[in-house]
Short mmCIF file of C-alpha atoms in Angstrom, two decimals:
data_model
loop_
_atom_site.label_atom_id
_atom_site.label_comp_id
_atom_site.label_asym_id
_atom_site.label_seq_id
_atom_site.Cartn_x
_atom_site.Cartn_y
_atom_site.Cartn_z
CA UNK A 1 -19.44 39.46 59.77
CA UNK A 2 -21.94 36.63 60.22
CA UNK A 3 -22.88 35.80 63.84
CA UNK A 4 -21.86 32.37 65.16
CA UNK A 5 -24.33 29.53 64.68
CA UNK A 6 -26.67 28.82 67.55
CA UNK A 7 -26.70 25.32 69.09
CA UNK A 8 -30.07 24.77 67.41
CA UNK A 9 -28.66 25.69 63.99
CA UNK A 10 -25.69 23.37 64.49
CA UNK A 11 -28.09 20.53 65.29
CA UNK A 12 -30.14 21.28 62.17
CA UNK A 13 -27.06 21.28 59.93
CA UNK A 14 -25.85 17.95 61.34
CA UNK A 15 -29.32 16.49 60.85
CA UNK A 16 -29.15 17.31 57.12
CA UNK A 17 -26.04 15.15 56.55
CA UNK A 18 -28.07 12.12 55.32
CA UNK A 19 -30.06 14.44 53.01
CA UNK A 20 -26.86 15.75 51.42
CA UNK A 21 -25.59 12.20 51.01
CA UNK A 22 -28.73 11.34 49.03
CA UNK A 23 -29.45 14.57 47.14
CA UNK A 24 -26.11 16.43 47.11
CA UNK A 25 -25.24 15.88 43.43
CA UNK A 26 -28.75 16.78 42.31
CA UNK A 27 -28.62 20.00 44.32
CA UNK A 28 -25.18 21.08 43.11
CA UNK A 29 -25.79 20.18 39.45
CA UNK A 30 -29.00 22.21 39.35
CA UNK A 31 -27.35 24.99 41.39
CA UNK A 32 -24.56 25.52 38.85
CA UNK A 33 -26.96 25.39 35.92
CA UNK A 34 -29.38 27.95 37.33
CA UNK A 35 -26.67 30.27 38.69
CA UNK A 36 -24.75 30.36 35.41
CA UNK A 37 -27.91 30.87 33.37
CA UNK A 38 -28.82 33.88 35.51
CA UNK A 39 -25.25 35.17 35.72
CA UNK A 40 -23.54 34.33 32.41
CA UNK A 41 -20.51 36.49 33.29
CA UNK A 42 -19.60 33.85 35.88
CA UNK A 43 -18.94 31.41 33.03
CA UNK A 44 -15.67 33.32 32.62
CA UNK A 45 -14.76 32.26 36.16
CA UNK A 46 -15.87 28.65 36.42
CA UNK A 47 -14.10 25.78 34.69
CA UNK A 48 -16.51 24.82 31.88
CA UNK A 49 -14.77 21.48 31.32
CA UNK A 50 -15.49 20.50 34.92
CA UNK A 51 -19.08 21.59 34.40
CA UNK A 52 -19.44 19.40 31.31
CA UNK A 53 -17.80 16.40 32.95
CA UNK A 54 -19.76 16.75 36.19
CA UNK A 55 -16.57 17.00 38.24
CA UNK A 56 -17.36 20.46 39.65
CA UNK A 57 -20.88 19.63 40.94
CA UNK A 58 -19.56 16.40 42.42
CA UNK A 59 -16.73 18.23 44.19
CA UNK A 60 -19.14 20.80 45.63
CA UNK A 61 -21.50 18.05 46.82
CA UNK A 62 -18.64 16.38 48.66
CA UNK A 63 -17.60 19.74 50.13
CA UNK A 64 -21.12 20.44 51.43
CA UNK A 65 -21.30 16.96 52.93
CA UNK A 66 -17.94 17.44 54.65
CA UNK A 67 -18.96 20.87 55.92
CA UNK A 68 -22.23 19.61 57.40
CA UNK A 69 -20.48 16.60 58.96
CA UNK A 70 -17.89 18.84 60.63
CA UNK A 71 -20.05 21.86 61.43
CA UNK A 72 -19.11 21.63 65.13
CA UNK A 73 -15.44 20.85 64.41
CA UNK A 74 -14.46 23.12 61.51
CA UNK A 75 -10.79 22.79 62.38
CA UNK A 76 -10.96 19.43 60.59
CA UNK A 77 -11.53 21.33 57.35
CA UNK A 78 -8.78 23.93 57.71
CA UNK A 79 -6.52 22.29 55.12
CA UNK A 80 -9.37 22.06 52.59
CA UNK A 81 -10.36 25.70 53.20
CA UNK A 82 -6.75 26.81 52.72
CA UNK A 83 -6.55 24.93 49.39
CA UNK A 84 -9.81 26.45 48.14
CA UNK A 85 -8.86 29.99 49.20
CA UNK A 86 -5.61 29.83 47.25
CA UNK A 87 -7.50 28.67 44.16
CA UNK A 88 -10.08 31.44 44.61
CA UNK A 89 -7.32 34.02 44.96
CA UNK A 90 -5.65 32.79 41.76
CA UNK A 91 -8.97 33.32 39.94
CA UNK A 92 -9.55 36.73 41.55
CA UNK A 93 -12.85 35.71 43.11
CA UNK A 94 -14.54 38.81 44.54
CA UNK A 95 -16.44 39.05 47.85
CA UNK A 96 -19.66 40.05 46.06
CA UNK A 97 -19.60 36.75 44.14
CA UNK A 98 -20.08 34.90 47.42
CA UNK A 99 -23.49 36.56 47.72
CA UNK A 100 -24.54 35.21 44.32
CA UNK A 101 -23.39 31.69 45.20
CA UNK A 102 -25.19 31.80 48.55
CA UNK A 103 -28.43 33.02 47.02
CA UNK A 104 -28.58 30.30 44.38
CA UNK A 105 -27.37 27.53 46.67
CA UNK A 106 -30.15 28.13 49.18
CA UNK A 107 -32.71 28.61 46.42
CA UNK A 108 -31.71 25.30 44.81
CA UNK A 109 -31.82 23.42 48.12
CA UNK A 110 -35.42 24.56 48.51
CA UNK A 111 -36.32 23.58 44.93
CA UNK A 112 -34.83 20.08 45.21
CA UNK A 113 -35.96 19.24 48.74
CA UNK A 114 -39.38 20.93 48.56
CA UNK A 115 -41.45 21.03 51.76
CA UNK A 116 -38.79 19.02 53.58
CA UNK A 117 -36.58 22.12 53.42
CA UNK A 118 -38.26 24.25 56.10
CA UNK A 119 -37.56 27.89 56.90
CA UNK A 120 -35.57 26.74 59.94
CA UNK A 121 -33.35 24.59 57.73
CA UNK A 122 -32.85 27.42 55.22
CA UNK A 123 -32.00 29.87 58.01
CA UNK A 124 -29.51 27.42 59.51
CA UNK A 125 -27.83 26.81 56.16
CA UNK A 126 -27.80 30.53 55.40
CA UNK A 127 -26.02 31.19 58.66
CA UNK A 128 -23.62 28.29 58.06
CA UNK A 129 -22.86 29.45 54.52
CA UNK A 130 -22.05 33.00 55.56
CA UNK A 131 -19.99 31.82 58.50
CA UNK A 132 -17.76 29.90 56.12
CA UNK A 133 -17.88 32.63 53.45
CA UNK A 134 -16.64 35.23 55.93
CA UNK A 135 -13.70 33.00 56.85
CA UNK A 136 -12.78 32.49 53.21
CA UNK A 137 -13.22 36.14 52.22
CA UNK A 138 -10.89 37.10 55.07
CA UNK A 139 -8.27 34.53 54.10
CA UNK A 140 -8.41 35.58 50.45
CA UNK A 141 -8.05 39.25 51.40
CA UNK A 142 -4.86 38.28 53.23
CA UNK A 143 -3.54 36.48 50.15
CA UNK A 144 -4.29 39.50 47.94
CA UNK A 145 -2.42 41.71 50.42
CA UNK A 146 0.61 39.45 50.19
CA UNK A 147 0.49 39.84 46.38
CA UNK A 148 1.51 43.50 46.89
CA UNK A 149 -0.63 45.13 44.24
CA UNK A 150 -0.84 42.28 41.73
CA UNK A 151 -4.59 42.14 42.29
CA UNK A 152 -5.84 41.34 38.79
CA UNK A 153 -4.84 39.46 35.64
CA UNK A 154 -1.61 40.64 33.97
CA UNK A 155 -0.60 40.08 30.36
CA UNK A 156 2.42 37.82 29.80
CA UNK A 157 4.13 37.00 26.51
CA UNK A 158 5.31 33.51 25.60
CA UNK A 159 9.05 33.93 25.00
CA UNK A 160 9.97 30.24 24.69
CA UNK A 161 8.02 27.06 24.00
CA UNK A 162 9.86 23.77 24.44
CA UNK A 163 8.68 20.20 24.00
CA UNK A 164 9.58 18.19 27.11
CA UNK A 165 7.94 14.89 26.10
CA UNK A 166 5.31 13.53 23.73
CA UNK A 167 2.61 15.02 26.00
CA UNK A 168 4.22 17.91 27.91
CA UNK A 169 5.50 21.27 26.67
CA UNK A 170 7.03 24.11 28.68
CA UNK A 171 5.97 27.73 28.23
CA UNK A 172 8.26 30.53 29.39
CA UNK A 173 6.17 33.58 30.29
CA UNK A 174 7.46 37.14 30.69
CA UNK A 175 5.34 40.20 31.58
CA UNK A 176 4.37 42.46 28.68
CA UNK A 177 4.74 45.50 30.94
CA UNK A 178 8.01 44.88 32.72
CA UNK A 179 7.96 44.57 36.50
CA UNK A 180 9.90 42.58 39.06
CA UNK A 181 8.46 39.09 39.37
CA UNK A 182 7.64 37.89 42.88
CA UNK A 183 9.75 35.25 44.61
CA UNK A 184 7.16 32.50 44.76
CA UNK A 185 7.47 29.40 46.91
CA UNK A 186 8.67 26.38 44.91
CA UNK A 187 5.68 24.10 44.38
CA UNK A 188 3.12 26.89 43.87
CA UNK A 189 1.09 27.56 40.72
CA UNK A 190 -0.28 30.36 38.60
CA UNK A 191 -3.60 30.60 36.81
CA UNK A 192 -3.46 31.16 33.06
CA UNK A 193 -6.48 32.77 31.40
CA UNK A 194 -7.19 32.50 27.66
CA UNK A 195 -10.17 33.56 25.56
CA UNK A 196 -11.74 30.42 24.07
CA UNK A 197 -13.31 31.24 20.69
CA UNK A 198 -15.35 28.05 20.72
CA UNK A 199 -17.06 29.15 23.93
CA UNK A 200 -16.80 32.92 23.45
CA UNK A 201 -15.62 32.98 27.06
CA UNK A 202 -12.48 33.51 29.09
CA UNK A 203 -11.30 30.33 30.77
CA UNK A 204 -8.59 29.88 33.39
CA UNK A 205 -6.62 26.89 34.62
CA UNK A 206 -4.02 26.45 37.34
CA UNK A 207 -0.59 25.25 36.22
CA UNK A 208 2.31 24.52 38.54
CA UNK A 209 5.41 26.62 38.13
CA UNK A 210 8.07 24.17 37.00
CA UNK A 211 11.26 26.13 37.54
CA UNK A 212 12.92 27.77 40.53
CA UNK A 213 11.88 31.28 41.60
CA UNK A 214 14.10 34.31 40.95
CA UNK A 215 14.21 33.91 37.15
CA UNK A 216 13.15 36.65 34.67
CA UNK A 217 10.28 34.41 33.58
CA UNK A 218 7.57 32.15 34.99
CA UNK A 219 7.66 28.65 33.49
CA UNK A 220 4.76 26.24 33.30
CA UNK A 221 4.94 22.74 31.82
CA UNK A 222 1.58 21.64 30.49
CA UNK A 223 0.31 18.18 29.59
CA UNK A 224 -2.00 18.11 26.59
CA UNK A 225 -5.13 16.51 28.06
CA UNK A 226 -6.73 14.18 25.54
CA UNK A 227 -9.95 13.99 27.49
CA UNK A 228 -11.59 13.89 30.90
CA UNK A 229 -14.30 11.31 31.63
CA UNK A 230 -17.86 12.60 31.68
CA UNK A 231 -20.28 11.46 34.39
CA UNK A 232 -22.84 9.84 32.12
CA UNK A 233 -24.11 6.38 31.27
CA UNK A 234 -24.12 7.21 27.58
CA UNK A 235 -21.27 5.12 26.07
CA UNK A 236 -21.01 7.54 23.14
CA UNK A 237 -19.96 10.36 25.46
CA UNK A 238 -16.63 9.19 26.80
CA UNK A 239 -14.50 12.25 27.31
CA UNK A 240 -14.15 16.00 27.03
CA UNK A 241 -10.83 17.51 26.02
CA UNK A 242 -9.31 20.12 28.29
CA UNK A 243 -9.84 23.46 26.55
CA UNK A 244 -6.75 25.32 27.70
CA UNK A 245 -4.15 22.58 27.54
CA UNK A 246 -5.11 21.89 23.92
CA UNK A 247 -5.15 25.59 23.03
CA UNK A 248 -1.74 26.11 24.57
CA UNK A 249 -0.24 23.17 22.69
CA UNK A 250 -1.97 23.72 19.36
CA UNK A 251 -2.35 27.49 18.99
CA UNK A 252 -0.12 29.39 21.42
CA UNK A 253 3.43 30.07 20.30
CA UNK A 254 6.33 32.42 20.94
CA UNK A 255 5.07 36.00 20.83
CA UNK A 256 1.50 35.20 21.84
CA UNK A 257 0.02 36.80 24.96
CA UNK A 258 -1.93 35.15 27.78
CA UNK A 259 -3.27 36.46 31.08
CA UNK A 260 -1.55 35.31 34.26
CA UNK A 261 -2.32 35.49 37.97
CA UNK A 262 0.04 36.06 40.87
CA UNK A 263 1.52 32.75 42.13
CA UNK A 264 -0.54 31.05 44.83
CA UNK A 265 -0.88 27.59 46.37
CA UNK A 266 -0.66 25.91 49.75
CA UNK A 267 1.65 23.14 48.51
CA UNK A 268 5.28 24.28 48.55
CA UNK A 269 8.76 23.59 49.88
CA UNK A 270 9.93 25.75 52.77
CA UNK A 271 12.86 25.32 55.12
CA UNK A 272 11.63 23.76 58.36
CA UNK A 273 14.82 24.57 60.25
CA UNK A 274 16.96 27.42 58.97
CA UNK A 275 20.52 26.32 58.41
CA UNK A 276 19.79 22.59 58.66
CA UNK A 277 19.87 20.62 55.42
CA UNK A 278 17.08 18.12 56.06
CA UNK A 279 16.59 15.30 53.51
CA UNK A 280 13.91 15.83 50.85
CA UNK A 281 12.13 13.05 48.93
CA UNK A 282 10.21 14.03 45.78
CA UNK A 283 7.71 11.40 44.61
CA UNK A 284 5.61 11.90 41.46
CA UNK A 285 3.61 10.24 38.73
CA UNK A 286 3.25 11.56 35.18
CA UNK A 287 2.76 15.32 34.90
CA UNK A 288 2.76 15.50 38.70
CA UNK A 289 6.51 16.05 38.39
CA UNK A 290 6.07 19.71 37.33
CA UNK A 291 5.68 21.26 40.78
CA UNK A 292 8.38 18.96 42.16
CA UNK A 293 10.76 20.09 39.41
CA UNK A 294 10.42 23.62 40.78
CA UNK A 295 11.44 22.30 44.21
CA UNK A 296 14.30 20.22 42.76
CA UNK A 297 15.67 23.13 40.72
CA UNK A 298 15.51 25.32 43.82
CA UNK A 299 17.33 22.79 46.00
CA UNK A 300 20.08 22.28 43.40
CA UNK A 301 20.48 25.94 42.50
CA UNK A 302 23.37 26.33 44.95
CA UNK A 303 25.97 23.92 46.35
CA UNK A 304 24.57 21.78 49.13
CA UNK A 305 25.08 18.45 50.88
CA UNK A 306 21.34 18.04 51.50
CA UNK A 307 20.28 14.46 50.63
CA UNK A 308 17.63 14.50 47.86
CA UNK A 309 15.79 11.62 46.24
CA UNK A 310 13.79 11.97 43.02
CA UNK A 311 11.35 9.08 42.50
CA UNK A 312 9.11 9.19 39.43
CA UNK A 313 6.89 6.89 37.41
CA UNK A 314 5.85 7.31 33.77
CA UNK A 315 4.22 4.99 31.25
CA UNK A 316 7.30 4.99 29.02
CA UNK A 317 10.32 7.05 28.00
CA UNK A 318 8.34 8.97 25.39
CA UNK A 319 6.07 10.60 27.94
CA UNK A 320 8.68 11.15 30.68
CA UNK A 321 9.53 14.86 30.85
CA UNK A 322 12.83 16.45 31.90
CA UNK A 323 14.85 13.21 31.64
CA UNK A 324 17.96 14.90 30.15
CA UNK A 325 17.76 17.72 32.68
CA UNK A 326 17.43 15.23 35.54
CA UNK A 327 20.43 13.23 34.32
CA UNK A 328 22.49 16.44 34.23
CA UNK A 329 21.44 17.35 37.76
CA UNK A 330 22.37 13.90 39.06
CA UNK A 331 25.76 14.18 37.36
CA UNK A 332 26.53 17.57 38.91
CA UNK A 333 24.92 17.03 42.34
CA UNK A 334 26.36 14.06 44.20
CA UNK A 335 23.75 14.51 46.94
CA UNK A 336 20.91 13.78 44.46
CA UNK A 337 19.69 10.25 43.71
CA UNK A 338 17.00 9.24 41.23
CA UNK A 339 14.79 6.18 40.88
CA UNK A 340 12.71 5.96 37.69
CA UNK A 341 9.80 3.54 37.35
CA UNK A 342 8.30 2.77 33.93
CA UNK A 343 4.97 0.98 33.91
CA UNK A 344 4.96 -0.02 30.21
CA UNK A 345 8.45 0.36 28.69
CA UNK A 346 8.79 0.31 24.92
CA UNK A 347 10.73 -2.38 23.09
CA UNK A 348 13.71 -0.05 22.55
CA UNK A 349 13.95 1.09 26.18
CA UNK A 350 16.90 -0.17 28.19
CA UNK A 351 16.66 -0.86 31.90
CA UNK A 352 19.40 1.00 33.72
CA UNK A 353 19.50 3.72 31.08
CA UNK A 354 15.94 4.76 30.30
CA UNK A 355 14.50 3.58 33.60
CA UNK A 356 15.45 1.71 36.75
CA UNK A 357 12.43 -0.41 37.71
CA UNK A 358 9.68 -1.87 35.52
CA UNK A 359 6.11 -1.58 36.74
CA UNK A 360 3.95 0.78 38.74
CA UNK A 361 5.63 2.71 41.52
CA UNK A 362 6.26 0.53 44.55
CA UNK A 363 8.27 2.14 47.33
CA UNK A 364 9.10 -1.33 48.67
CA UNK A 365 11.41 -1.67 45.65
CA UNK A 366 13.28 1.53 46.49
CA UNK A 367 16.43 1.32 48.59
CA UNK A 368 15.26 2.33 52.05
CA UNK A 369 18.39 4.44 52.50
CA UNK A 370 17.15 6.58 49.60
CA UNK A 371 13.89 7.20 51.49
CA UNK A 372 15.73 8.50 54.59
CA UNK A 373 13.25 6.72 56.86
CA UNK A 374 15.61 6.88 59.85
CA UNK A 375 15.76 10.69 59.69
CA UNK A 376 12.86 12.22 61.59
CA UNK A 377 13.41 15.55 59.81
CA UNK A 378 13.04 14.19 56.25
CA UNK A 379 10.29 15.85 54.22
CA UNK A 380 8.22 14.05 51.57
CA UNK A 381 6.49 15.75 48.66
CA UNK A 382 4.03 13.72 46.58
CA UNK A 383 2.16 14.73 43.43
CA UNK A 384 0.15 12.76 40.90
CA UNK A 385 -3.36 11.32 40.50
CA UNK A 386 -5.44 11.20 43.69
CA UNK A 387 -5.29 7.39 43.96
CA UNK A 388 -1.52 7.47 43.49
CA UNK A 389 -1.08 10.03 46.25
CA UNK A 390 -3.28 8.06 48.61
CA UNK A 391 -1.26 4.90 47.93
CA UNK A 392 2.05 6.69 48.49
CA UNK A 393 0.83 8.28 51.72
CA UNK A 394 -0.40 4.93 53.04
CA UNK A 395 2.94 3.29 52.25
CA UNK A 396 4.99 6.10 53.83
CA UNK A 397 2.86 5.97 56.96
CA UNK A 398 3.36 2.21 57.13
CA UNK A 399 7.10 2.97 57.30
CA UNK A 400 6.44 5.24 60.27
CA UNK A 401 6.44 8.62 58.51
CA UNK A 402 3.88 10.93 60.21
CA UNK A 403 1.27 12.86 58.20
CA UNK A 404 2.81 16.24 59.04
CA UNK A 405 5.93 15.35 57.03
CA UNK A 406 3.97 14.13 53.98
CA UNK A 407 2.98 16.96 51.63
CA UNK A 408 0.59 16.28 48.75
CA UNK A 409 -0.61 18.38 45.83
CA UNK A 410 -3.81 17.94 43.89
CA UNK A 411 -4.64 19.05 40.35
CA UNK A 412 -8.29 19.65 39.50
CA UNK A 413 -11.27 19.80 41.83
CA UNK A 414 -11.81 18.43 45.31
CA UNK A 415 -9.14 17.49 47.82
CA UNK A 416 -6.79 14.68 48.72
CA UNK A 417 -8.53 12.12 50.95
CA UNK A 418 -6.08 11.52 53.82
CA UNK A 419 -5.54 7.99 55.07
#
């Protein structure tokens, strides 16, 4: 267990905030390159797409900046630490890997900053790093304990593969060696690990579970990612396709086997007051609907009078997943209302049938009764691109909804900037 930082070390860390603002991306980009060159086995752990695009170094640079800025008020980072620990647990990060990261991070800071990075600064950052690492290792140990023995990748067979839209397909996964699946919390995710021949590496990605818990399978619904933007000024290098989403869509079929982690994730639905059916509003954009579909299927799995609103935006009917399933749920659950936005409807789409409102999602156009703004127990769950979530949170707060009742999920690296 690392000793607490001294007042002098805290002062040193806070003094390096401007340095991280200026040199953070340079440090983290070089850090990942040198660490992975010296430890090629770690390439099986880190997301190589995010390395190519520059998203991972950028996310780490922002994290270091936030850590230094809040070194004397780490409670401000508790939500971010919780998010990261769940992701680490889903990738089965080991305590000894923290030592490798710490070694190369400090080494790279010295290389980039040169003489400006004194021994006192290195000592302070070493102490700060291990203080945070100890917290995270402890939290992750607790998550592994909750997994009750599912402490490594397990092989699952694809038993069904269903096309949900032009971009999204669902994969039903059942364990090769039969065991009782855990009752996950609706909204959580699993990691799926596949060997990528092109890279000669294992790669893993987190995918939200898109059905209710308690089934004999785990279902994920995956969007085929055409490409992620690369941080470069070279106009010829525009995007990098997601390895796993394309492999799942193009090469994985019924009977194929993938590796799967225990469900994790700090974004989930949970009863706030047992026995009280508080309203729930589910707001999503694009593939962000997957985790919310798990919540919706859970809420509608038994008779209830709980008010539920499903509000979703898609580009057009072709890319909107689960439309037929949603229509069936609305028909059989009188307590469920839906509002569908379509930003660019096709010529054959009919308003009132294929969608309700044309344009980007604007909560001002939603009947306020369907947002349950007068109920101080209503819960709001939001998932989609970061900018979308920030816009939705800002609008909900303008209606008087407090932050503690607004739950947001993020796909990819980094965190959701709260407004």
